[in-house]
PDB file of C-alpha atoms and ligand atoms in Angstrom:
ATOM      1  CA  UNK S   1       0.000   0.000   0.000  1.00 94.00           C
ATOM      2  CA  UNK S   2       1.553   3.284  -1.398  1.00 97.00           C
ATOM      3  CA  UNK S   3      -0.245   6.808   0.123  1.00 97.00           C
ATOM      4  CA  UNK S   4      -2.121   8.372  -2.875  1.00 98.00           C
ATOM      5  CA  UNK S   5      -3.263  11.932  -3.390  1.00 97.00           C
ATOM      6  CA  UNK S   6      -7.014  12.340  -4.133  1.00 98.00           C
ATOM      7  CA  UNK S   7      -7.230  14.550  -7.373  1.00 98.00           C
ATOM      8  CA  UNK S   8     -10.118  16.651  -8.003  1.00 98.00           C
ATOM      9  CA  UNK S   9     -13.145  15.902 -10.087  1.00 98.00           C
ATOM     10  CA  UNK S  10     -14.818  18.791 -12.744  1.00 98.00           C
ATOM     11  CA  UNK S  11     -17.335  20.963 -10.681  1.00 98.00           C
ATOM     12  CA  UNK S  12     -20.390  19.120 -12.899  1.00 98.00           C
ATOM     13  CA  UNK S  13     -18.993  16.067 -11.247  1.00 98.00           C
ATOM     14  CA  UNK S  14     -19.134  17.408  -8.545  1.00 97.00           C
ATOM     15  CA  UNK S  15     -22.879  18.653  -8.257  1.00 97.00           C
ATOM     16  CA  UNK S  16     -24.699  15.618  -9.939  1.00 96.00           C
ATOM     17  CA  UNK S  17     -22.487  13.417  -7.412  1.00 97.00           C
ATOM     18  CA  UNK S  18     -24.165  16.252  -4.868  1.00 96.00           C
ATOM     19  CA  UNK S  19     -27.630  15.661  -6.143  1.00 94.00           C
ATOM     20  CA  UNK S  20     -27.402  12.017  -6.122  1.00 94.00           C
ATOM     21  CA  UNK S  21     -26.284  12.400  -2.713  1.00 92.00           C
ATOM     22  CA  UNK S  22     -29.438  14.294  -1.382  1.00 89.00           C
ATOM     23  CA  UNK S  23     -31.340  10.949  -2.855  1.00 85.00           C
ATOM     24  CA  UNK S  24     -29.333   8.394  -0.964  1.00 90.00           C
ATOM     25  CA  UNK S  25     -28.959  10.327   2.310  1.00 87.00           C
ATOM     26  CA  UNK S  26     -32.119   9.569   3.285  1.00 89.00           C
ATOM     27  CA  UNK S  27     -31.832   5.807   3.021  1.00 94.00           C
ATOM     28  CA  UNK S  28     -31.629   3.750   6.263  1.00 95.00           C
ATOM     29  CA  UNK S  29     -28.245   0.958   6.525  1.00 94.00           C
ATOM     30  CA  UNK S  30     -29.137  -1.923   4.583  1.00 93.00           C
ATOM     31  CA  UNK S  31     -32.363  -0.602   2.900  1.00 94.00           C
ATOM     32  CA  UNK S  32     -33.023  -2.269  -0.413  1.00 94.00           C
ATOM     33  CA  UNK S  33     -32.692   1.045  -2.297  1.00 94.00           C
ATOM     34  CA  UNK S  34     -29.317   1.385  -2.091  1.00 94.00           C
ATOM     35  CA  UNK S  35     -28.010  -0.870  -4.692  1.00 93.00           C
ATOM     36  CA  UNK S  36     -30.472   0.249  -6.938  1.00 94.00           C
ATOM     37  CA  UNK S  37     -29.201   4.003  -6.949  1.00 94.00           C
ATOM     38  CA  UNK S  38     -26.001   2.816  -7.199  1.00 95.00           C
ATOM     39  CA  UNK S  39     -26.476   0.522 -10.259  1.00 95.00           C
ATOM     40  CA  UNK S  40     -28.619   3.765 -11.669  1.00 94.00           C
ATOM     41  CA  UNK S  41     -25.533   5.694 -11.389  1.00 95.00           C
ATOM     42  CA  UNK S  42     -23.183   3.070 -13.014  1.00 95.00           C
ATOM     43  CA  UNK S  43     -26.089   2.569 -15.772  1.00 93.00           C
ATOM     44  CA  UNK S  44     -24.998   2.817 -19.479  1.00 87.00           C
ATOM     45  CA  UNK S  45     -28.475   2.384 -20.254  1.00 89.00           C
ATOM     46  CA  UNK S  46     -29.759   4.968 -22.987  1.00 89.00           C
ATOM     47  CA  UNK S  47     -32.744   6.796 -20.176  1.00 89.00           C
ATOM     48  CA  UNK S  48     -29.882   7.625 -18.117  1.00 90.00           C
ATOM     49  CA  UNK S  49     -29.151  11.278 -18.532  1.00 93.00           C
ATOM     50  CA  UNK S  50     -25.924  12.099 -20.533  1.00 95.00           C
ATOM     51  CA  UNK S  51     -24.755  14.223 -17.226  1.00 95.00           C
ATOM     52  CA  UNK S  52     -24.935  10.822 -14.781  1.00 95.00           C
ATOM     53  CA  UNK S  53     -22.732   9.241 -17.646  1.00 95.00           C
ATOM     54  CA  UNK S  54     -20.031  12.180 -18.188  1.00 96.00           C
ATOM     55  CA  UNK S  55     -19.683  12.213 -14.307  1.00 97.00           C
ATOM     56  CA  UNK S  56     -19.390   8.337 -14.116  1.00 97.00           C
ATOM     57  CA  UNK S  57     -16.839   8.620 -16.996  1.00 96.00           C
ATOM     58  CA  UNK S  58     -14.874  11.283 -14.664  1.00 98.00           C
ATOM     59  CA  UNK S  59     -15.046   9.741 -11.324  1.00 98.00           C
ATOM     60  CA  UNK S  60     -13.417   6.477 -13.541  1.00 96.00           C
ATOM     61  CA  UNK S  61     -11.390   8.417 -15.290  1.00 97.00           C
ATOM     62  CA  UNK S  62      -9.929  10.275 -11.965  1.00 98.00           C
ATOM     63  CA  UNK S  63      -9.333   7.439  -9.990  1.00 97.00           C
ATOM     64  CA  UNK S  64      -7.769   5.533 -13.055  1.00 95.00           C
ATOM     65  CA  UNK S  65      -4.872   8.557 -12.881  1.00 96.00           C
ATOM     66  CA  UNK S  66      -5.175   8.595  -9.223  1.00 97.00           C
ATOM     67  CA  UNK S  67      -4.354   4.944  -9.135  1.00 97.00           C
ATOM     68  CA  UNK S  68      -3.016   4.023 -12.351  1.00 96.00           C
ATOM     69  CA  UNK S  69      -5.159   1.013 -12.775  1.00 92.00           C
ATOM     70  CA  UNK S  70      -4.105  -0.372  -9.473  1.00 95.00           C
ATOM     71  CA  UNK S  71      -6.148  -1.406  -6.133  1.00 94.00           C
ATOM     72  CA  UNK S  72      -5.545   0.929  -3.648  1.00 95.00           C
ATOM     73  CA  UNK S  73      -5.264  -1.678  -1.052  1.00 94.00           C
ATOM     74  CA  UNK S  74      -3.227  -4.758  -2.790  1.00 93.00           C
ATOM     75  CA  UNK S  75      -1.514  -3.005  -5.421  1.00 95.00           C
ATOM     76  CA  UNK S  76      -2.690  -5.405  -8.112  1.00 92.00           C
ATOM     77  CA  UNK S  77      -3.020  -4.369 -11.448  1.00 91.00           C
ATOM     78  CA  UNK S  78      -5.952  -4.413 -13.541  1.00 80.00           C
ATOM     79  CA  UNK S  79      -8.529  -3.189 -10.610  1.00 75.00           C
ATOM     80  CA  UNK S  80     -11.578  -1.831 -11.833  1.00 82.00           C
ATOM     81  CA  UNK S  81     -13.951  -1.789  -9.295  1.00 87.00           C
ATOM     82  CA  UNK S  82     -15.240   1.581  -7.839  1.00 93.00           C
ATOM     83  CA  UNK S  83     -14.686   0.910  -4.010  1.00 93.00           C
ATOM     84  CA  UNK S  84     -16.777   2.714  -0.950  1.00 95.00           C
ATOM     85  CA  UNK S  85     -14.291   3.318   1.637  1.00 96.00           C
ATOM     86  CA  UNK S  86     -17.506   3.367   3.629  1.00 96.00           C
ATOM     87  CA  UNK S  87     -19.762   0.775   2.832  1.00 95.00           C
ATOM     88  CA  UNK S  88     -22.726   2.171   0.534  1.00 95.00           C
ATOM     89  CA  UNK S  89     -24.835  -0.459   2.596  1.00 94.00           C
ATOM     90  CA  UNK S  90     -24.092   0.597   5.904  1.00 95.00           C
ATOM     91  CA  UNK S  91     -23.488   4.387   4.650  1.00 96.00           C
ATOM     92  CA  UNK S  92     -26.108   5.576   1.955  1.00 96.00           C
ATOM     93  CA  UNK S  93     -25.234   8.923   2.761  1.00 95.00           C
ATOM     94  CA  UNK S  94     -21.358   8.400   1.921  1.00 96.00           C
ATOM     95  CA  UNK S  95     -22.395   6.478  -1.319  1.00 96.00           C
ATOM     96  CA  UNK S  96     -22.016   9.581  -3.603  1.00 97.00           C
ATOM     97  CA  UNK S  97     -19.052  11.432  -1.813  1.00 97.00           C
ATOM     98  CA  UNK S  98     -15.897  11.889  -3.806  1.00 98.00           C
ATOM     99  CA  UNK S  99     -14.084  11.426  -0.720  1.00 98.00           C
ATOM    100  CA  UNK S 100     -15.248   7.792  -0.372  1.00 97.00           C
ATOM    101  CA  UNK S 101     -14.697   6.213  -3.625  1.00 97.00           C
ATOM    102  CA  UNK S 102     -11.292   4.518  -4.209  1.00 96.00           C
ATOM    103  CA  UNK S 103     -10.399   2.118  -6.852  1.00 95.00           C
ATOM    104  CA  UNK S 104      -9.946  -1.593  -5.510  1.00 93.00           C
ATOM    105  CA  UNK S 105      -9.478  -4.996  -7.416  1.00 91.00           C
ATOM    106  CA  UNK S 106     -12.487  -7.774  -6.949  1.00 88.00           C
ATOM    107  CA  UNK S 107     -10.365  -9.425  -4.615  1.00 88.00           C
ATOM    108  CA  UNK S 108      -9.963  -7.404  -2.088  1.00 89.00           C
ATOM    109  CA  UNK S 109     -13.084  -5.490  -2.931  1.00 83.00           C
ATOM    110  CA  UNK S 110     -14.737  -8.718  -2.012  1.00 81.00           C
ATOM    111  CA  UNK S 111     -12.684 -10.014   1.101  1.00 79.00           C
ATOM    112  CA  UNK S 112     -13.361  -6.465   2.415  1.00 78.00           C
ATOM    113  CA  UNK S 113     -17.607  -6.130   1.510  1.00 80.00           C
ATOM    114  CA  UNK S 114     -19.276  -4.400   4.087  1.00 88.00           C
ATOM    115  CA  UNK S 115     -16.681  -4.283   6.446  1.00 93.00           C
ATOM    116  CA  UNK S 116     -16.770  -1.070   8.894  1.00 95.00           C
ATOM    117  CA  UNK S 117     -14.224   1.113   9.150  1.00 96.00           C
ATOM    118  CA  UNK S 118     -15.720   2.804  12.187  1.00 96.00           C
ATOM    119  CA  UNK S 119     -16.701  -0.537  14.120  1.00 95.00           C
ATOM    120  CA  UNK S 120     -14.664  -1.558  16.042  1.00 94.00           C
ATOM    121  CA  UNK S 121     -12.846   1.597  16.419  1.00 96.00           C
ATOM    122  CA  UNK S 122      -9.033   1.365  16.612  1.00 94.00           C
ATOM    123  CA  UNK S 123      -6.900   1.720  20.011  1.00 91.00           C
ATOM    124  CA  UNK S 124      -7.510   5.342  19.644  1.00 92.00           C
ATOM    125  CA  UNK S 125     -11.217   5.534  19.624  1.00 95.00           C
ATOM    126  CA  UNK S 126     -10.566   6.329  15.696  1.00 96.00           C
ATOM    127  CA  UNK S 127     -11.632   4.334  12.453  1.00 96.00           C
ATOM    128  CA  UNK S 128      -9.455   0.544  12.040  1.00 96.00           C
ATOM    129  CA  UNK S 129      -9.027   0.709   8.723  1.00 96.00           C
ATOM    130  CA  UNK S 130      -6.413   2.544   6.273  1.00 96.00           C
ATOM    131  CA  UNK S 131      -7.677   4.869   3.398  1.00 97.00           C
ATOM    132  CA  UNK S 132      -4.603   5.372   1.540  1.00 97.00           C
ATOM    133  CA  UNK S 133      -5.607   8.803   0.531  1.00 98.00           C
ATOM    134  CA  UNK S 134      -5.513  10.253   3.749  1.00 97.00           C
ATOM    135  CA  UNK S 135      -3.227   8.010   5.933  1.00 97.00           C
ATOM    136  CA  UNK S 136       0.277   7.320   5.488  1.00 96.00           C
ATOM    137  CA  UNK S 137       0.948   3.336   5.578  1.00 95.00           C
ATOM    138  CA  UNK S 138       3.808   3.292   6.747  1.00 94.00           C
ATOM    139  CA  UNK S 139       2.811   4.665   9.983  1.00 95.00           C
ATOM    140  CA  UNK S 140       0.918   1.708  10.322  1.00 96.00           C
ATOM    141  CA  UNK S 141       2.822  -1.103   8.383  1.00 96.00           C
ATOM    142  CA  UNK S 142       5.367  -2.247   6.951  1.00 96.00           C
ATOM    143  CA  UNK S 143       6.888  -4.969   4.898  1.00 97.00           C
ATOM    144  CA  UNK S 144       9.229  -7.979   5.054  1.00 97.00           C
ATOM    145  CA  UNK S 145      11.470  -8.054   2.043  1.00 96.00           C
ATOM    146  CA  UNK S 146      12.489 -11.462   2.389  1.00 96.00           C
ATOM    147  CA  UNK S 147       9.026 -12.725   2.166  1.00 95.00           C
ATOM    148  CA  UNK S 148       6.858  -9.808   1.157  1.00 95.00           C
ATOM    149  CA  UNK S 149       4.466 -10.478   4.538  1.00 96.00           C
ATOM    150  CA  UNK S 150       3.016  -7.390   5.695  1.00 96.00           C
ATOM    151  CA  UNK S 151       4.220  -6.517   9.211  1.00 97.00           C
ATOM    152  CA  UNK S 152       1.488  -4.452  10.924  1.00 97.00           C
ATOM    153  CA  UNK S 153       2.898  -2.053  13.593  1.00 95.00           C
ATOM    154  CA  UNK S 154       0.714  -3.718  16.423  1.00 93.00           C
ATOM    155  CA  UNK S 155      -0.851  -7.116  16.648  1.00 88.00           C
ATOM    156  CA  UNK S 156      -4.259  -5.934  18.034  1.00 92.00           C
ATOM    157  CA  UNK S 157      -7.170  -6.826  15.788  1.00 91.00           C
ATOM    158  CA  UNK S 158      -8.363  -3.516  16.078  1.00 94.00           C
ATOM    159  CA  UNK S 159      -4.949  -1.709  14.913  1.00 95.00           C
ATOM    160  CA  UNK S 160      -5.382   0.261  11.462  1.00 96.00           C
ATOM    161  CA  UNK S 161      -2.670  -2.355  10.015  1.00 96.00           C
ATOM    162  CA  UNK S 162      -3.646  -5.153  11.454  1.00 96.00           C
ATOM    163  CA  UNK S 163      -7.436  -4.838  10.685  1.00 95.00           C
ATOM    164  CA  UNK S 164      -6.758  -3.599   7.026  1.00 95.00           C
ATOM    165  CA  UNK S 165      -4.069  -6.872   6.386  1.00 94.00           C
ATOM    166  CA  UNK S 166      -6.900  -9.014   7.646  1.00 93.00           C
ATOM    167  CA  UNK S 167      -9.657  -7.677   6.179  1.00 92.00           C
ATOM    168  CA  UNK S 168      -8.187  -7.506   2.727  1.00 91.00           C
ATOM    169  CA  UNK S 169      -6.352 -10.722   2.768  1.00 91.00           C
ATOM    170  CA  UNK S 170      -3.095  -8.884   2.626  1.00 92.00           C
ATOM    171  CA  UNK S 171      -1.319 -12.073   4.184  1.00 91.00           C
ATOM    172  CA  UNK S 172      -2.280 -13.856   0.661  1.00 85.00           C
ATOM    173  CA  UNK S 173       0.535 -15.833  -0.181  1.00 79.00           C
ATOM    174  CA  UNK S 174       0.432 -15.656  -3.702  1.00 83.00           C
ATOM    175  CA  UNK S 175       0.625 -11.611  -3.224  1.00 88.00           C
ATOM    176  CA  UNK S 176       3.500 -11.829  -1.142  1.00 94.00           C
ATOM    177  CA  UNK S 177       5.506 -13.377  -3.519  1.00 95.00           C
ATOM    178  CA  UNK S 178       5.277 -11.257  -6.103  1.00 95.00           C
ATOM    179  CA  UNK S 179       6.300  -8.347  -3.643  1.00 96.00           C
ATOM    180  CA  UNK S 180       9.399 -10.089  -2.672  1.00 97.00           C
ATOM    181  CA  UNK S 181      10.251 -10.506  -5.940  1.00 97.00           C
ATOM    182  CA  UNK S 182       9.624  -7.095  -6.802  1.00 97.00           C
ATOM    183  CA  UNK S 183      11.764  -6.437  -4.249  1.00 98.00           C
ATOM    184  CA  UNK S 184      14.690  -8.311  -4.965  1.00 98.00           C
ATOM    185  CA  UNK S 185      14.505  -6.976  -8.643  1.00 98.00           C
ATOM    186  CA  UNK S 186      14.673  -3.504  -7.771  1.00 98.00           C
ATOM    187  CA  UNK S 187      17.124  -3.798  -4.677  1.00 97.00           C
ATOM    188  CA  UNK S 188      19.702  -6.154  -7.158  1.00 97.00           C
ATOM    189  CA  UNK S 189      19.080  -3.508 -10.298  1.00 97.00           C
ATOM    190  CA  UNK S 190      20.206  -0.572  -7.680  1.00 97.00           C
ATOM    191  CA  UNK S 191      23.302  -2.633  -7.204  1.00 97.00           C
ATOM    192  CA  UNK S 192      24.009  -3.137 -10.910  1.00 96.00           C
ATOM    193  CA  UNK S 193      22.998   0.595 -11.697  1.00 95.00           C
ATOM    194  CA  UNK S 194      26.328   1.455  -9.133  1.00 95.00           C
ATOM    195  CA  UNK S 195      28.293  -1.424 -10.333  1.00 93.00           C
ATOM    196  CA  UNK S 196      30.427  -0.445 -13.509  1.00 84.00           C
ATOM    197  CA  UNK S 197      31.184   2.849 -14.308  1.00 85.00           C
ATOM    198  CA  UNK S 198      28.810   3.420 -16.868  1.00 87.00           C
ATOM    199  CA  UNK S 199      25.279   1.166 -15.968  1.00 89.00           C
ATOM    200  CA  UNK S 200      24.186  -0.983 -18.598  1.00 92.00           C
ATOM    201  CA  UNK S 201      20.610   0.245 -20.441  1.00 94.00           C
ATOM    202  CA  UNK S 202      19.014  -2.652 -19.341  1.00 95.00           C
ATOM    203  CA  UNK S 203      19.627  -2.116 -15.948  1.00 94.00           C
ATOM    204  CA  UNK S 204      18.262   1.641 -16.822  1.00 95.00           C
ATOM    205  CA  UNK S 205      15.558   0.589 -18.849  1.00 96.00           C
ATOM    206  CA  UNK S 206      14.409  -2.097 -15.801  1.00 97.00           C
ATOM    207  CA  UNK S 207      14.705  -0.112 -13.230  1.00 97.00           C
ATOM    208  CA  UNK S 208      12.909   3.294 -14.857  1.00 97.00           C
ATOM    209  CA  UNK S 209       9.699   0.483 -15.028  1.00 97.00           C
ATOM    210  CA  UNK S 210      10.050  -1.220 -11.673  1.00 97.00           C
ATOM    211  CA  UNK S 211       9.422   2.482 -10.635  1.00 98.00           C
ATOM    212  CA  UNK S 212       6.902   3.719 -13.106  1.00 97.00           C
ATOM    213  CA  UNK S 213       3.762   5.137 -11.703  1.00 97.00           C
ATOM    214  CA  UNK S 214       2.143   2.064 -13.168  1.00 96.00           C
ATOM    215  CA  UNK S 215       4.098  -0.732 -12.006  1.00 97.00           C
ATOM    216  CA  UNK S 216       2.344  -3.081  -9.260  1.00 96.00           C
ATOM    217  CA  UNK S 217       3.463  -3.366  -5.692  1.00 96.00           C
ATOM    218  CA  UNK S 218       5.188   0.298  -5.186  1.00 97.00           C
ATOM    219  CA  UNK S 219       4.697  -0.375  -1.262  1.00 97.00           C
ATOM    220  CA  UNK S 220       8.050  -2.438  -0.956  1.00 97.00           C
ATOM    221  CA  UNK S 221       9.802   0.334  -3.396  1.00 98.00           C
ATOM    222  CA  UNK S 222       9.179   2.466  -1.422  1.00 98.00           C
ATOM    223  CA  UNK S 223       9.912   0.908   2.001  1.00 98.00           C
ATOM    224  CA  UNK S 224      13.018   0.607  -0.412  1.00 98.00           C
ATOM    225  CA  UNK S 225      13.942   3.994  -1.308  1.00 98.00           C
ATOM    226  CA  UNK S 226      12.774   5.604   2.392  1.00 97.00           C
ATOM    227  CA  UNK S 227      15.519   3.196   4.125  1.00 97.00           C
ATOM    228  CA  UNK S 228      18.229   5.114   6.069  1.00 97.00           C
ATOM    229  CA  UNK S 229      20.149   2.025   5.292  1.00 97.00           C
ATOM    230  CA  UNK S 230      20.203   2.253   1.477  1.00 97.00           C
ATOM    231  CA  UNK S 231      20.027   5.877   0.953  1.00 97.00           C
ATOM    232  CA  UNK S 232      23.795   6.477   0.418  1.00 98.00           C
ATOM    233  CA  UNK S 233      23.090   3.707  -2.402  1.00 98.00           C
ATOM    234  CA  UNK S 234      19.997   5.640  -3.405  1.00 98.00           C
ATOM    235  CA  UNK S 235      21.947   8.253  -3.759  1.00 98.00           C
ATOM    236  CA  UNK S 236      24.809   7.271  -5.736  1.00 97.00           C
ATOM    237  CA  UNK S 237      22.249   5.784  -8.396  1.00 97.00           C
ATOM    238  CA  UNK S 238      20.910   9.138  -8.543  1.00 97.00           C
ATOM    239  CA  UNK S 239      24.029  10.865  -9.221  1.00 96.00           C
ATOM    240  CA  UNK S 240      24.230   8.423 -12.050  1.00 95.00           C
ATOM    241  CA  UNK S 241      20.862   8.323 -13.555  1.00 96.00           C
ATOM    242  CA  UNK S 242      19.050  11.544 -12.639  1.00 96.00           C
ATOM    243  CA  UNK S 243      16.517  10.624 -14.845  1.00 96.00           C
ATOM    244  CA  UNK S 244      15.189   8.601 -12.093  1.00 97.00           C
ATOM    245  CA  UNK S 245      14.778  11.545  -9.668  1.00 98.00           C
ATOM    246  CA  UNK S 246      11.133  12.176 -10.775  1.00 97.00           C
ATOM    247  CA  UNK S 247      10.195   8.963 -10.361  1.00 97.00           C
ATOM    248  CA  UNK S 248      12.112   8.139  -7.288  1.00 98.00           C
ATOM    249  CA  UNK S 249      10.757  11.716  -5.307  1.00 98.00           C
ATOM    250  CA  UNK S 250       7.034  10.258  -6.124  1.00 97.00           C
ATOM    251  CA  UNK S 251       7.957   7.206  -4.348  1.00 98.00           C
ATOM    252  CA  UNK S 252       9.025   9.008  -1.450  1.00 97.00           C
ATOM    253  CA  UNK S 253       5.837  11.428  -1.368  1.00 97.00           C
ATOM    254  CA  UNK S 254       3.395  11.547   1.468  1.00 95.00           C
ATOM    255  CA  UNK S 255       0.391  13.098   2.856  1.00 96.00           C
ATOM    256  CA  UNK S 256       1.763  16.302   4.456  1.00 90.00           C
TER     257      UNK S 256
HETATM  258 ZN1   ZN F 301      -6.672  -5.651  -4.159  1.00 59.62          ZN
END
């Protein structure tokens, strides 16, 4: 999980999302209705107004650039899903706020449902689980390189980390792999890019798409690049390729 900054939607976005809103707001938890708005709103169907399906196209479109195709939770590619932070079942009145939608793969969009954020509350009376547009992860986890596990900062069910790894399924094996190998790759093409005096372009090329915006599993990259440890290597690849700088500053970014 990488911290992501919400972008900002066109103002006629922003109104029909507000007059939608005044429609669901009204709904009780778990009424019947609620789906039904929903699948209005996502509605191609020709008796939906042109404005529902410009602002549909620019919530997608937003939250594609936001997170380039990626779930905001697993960091697997290919996630297309529009995902309430807040359940739309348990929060009608959330269901059309900007603020709430994320993008999320069926996975985890699945494994997580209608799970609360606010219940239970974390050890601080404050919601368990992590919205990566307005927390940083890494205050809350971490990763282990050598296996790719997810190492929550605290072991109670109700900690932000802990509750988010479970809830998504974070601990999935078949994940964790492919972040160790990630991983690996990028720590072992940092090497080579320091190696010989001039780095080979494939090293270059490699390394300039292990850190692309698009590339899957940017949590461990970053862990990576924000290590004490390996900065003076950081920085000597930097010296040498400052072509990477771009790429390797929005790795580093957080919320302020
Ligand atoms: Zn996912």
């Amino acid at each position: 999980m990488i911290p992501v900054e919400r972008k900002v939607i066109k103002p006629t976005t922003q109104a029909l999302l507000h007059k939608r809103r005044s429609g669901a707001s009204g709904l009780p938890a778990r009424s019947d209705k609620i789906a039904g708005k929903w699948d209005y709103f996502l509605s191609k169907a020709p008796v939906v107004p042109q404005a529902n399906q410009d602002a549909l196209k620019d919530v997608r479109d937003t939250l594609d650039n936001m997170f380039h195709g990626k779930c905001c939770y697993c960091e697997k590619i290919l996630a297309k899903d529009i995902e309430h932070f807040y359940p739309k079942t348990l929060y009608p009145q959330k269901m059309f706020e900007w603020e709430n939608l994320l993008r999320a793969c069926k996975d985890c969009n699945f494994e997580k449902l209608d799970e609360d954020p606010e219940d239970p509350k974390d050890p601080n009376g404050q919601r368990s689980l992590l919205d990566p547009t307005v927390d940083r992860p890494e205050d809350y986890l971490s990763w282990d390189l050598l296996t790719g596990m997810p190492v929550p900062k605290s072991q109670a069910p109700n900690h932000r980390g802990e509750r988010t790894v479970q809830v998504c399924d974070l601990r999935n094996q078949k994940f964790n792999e492919e972040r160790r190998k990630k991983a690996t790759r990028v720590k072992n093409r940092l090497i080579d890019a320091v190696k010989d005096t001039q780095p080979d372009p494939k090293t270059v090329e490699e390394l300039e798409d292990e850190l692309a915006p698009g590339s899957p599993y940017l949590g461990v990259v970053r862990q990576i690049l924000l290590d004490p440890l390996l900065s003076p290597l950081i920085d000597d690849v930097l010296a040498r390729l400052p072509q990477l700088q771009s790429r390797v500053d929005a790795l580093r970014w957080t919320h302020p």
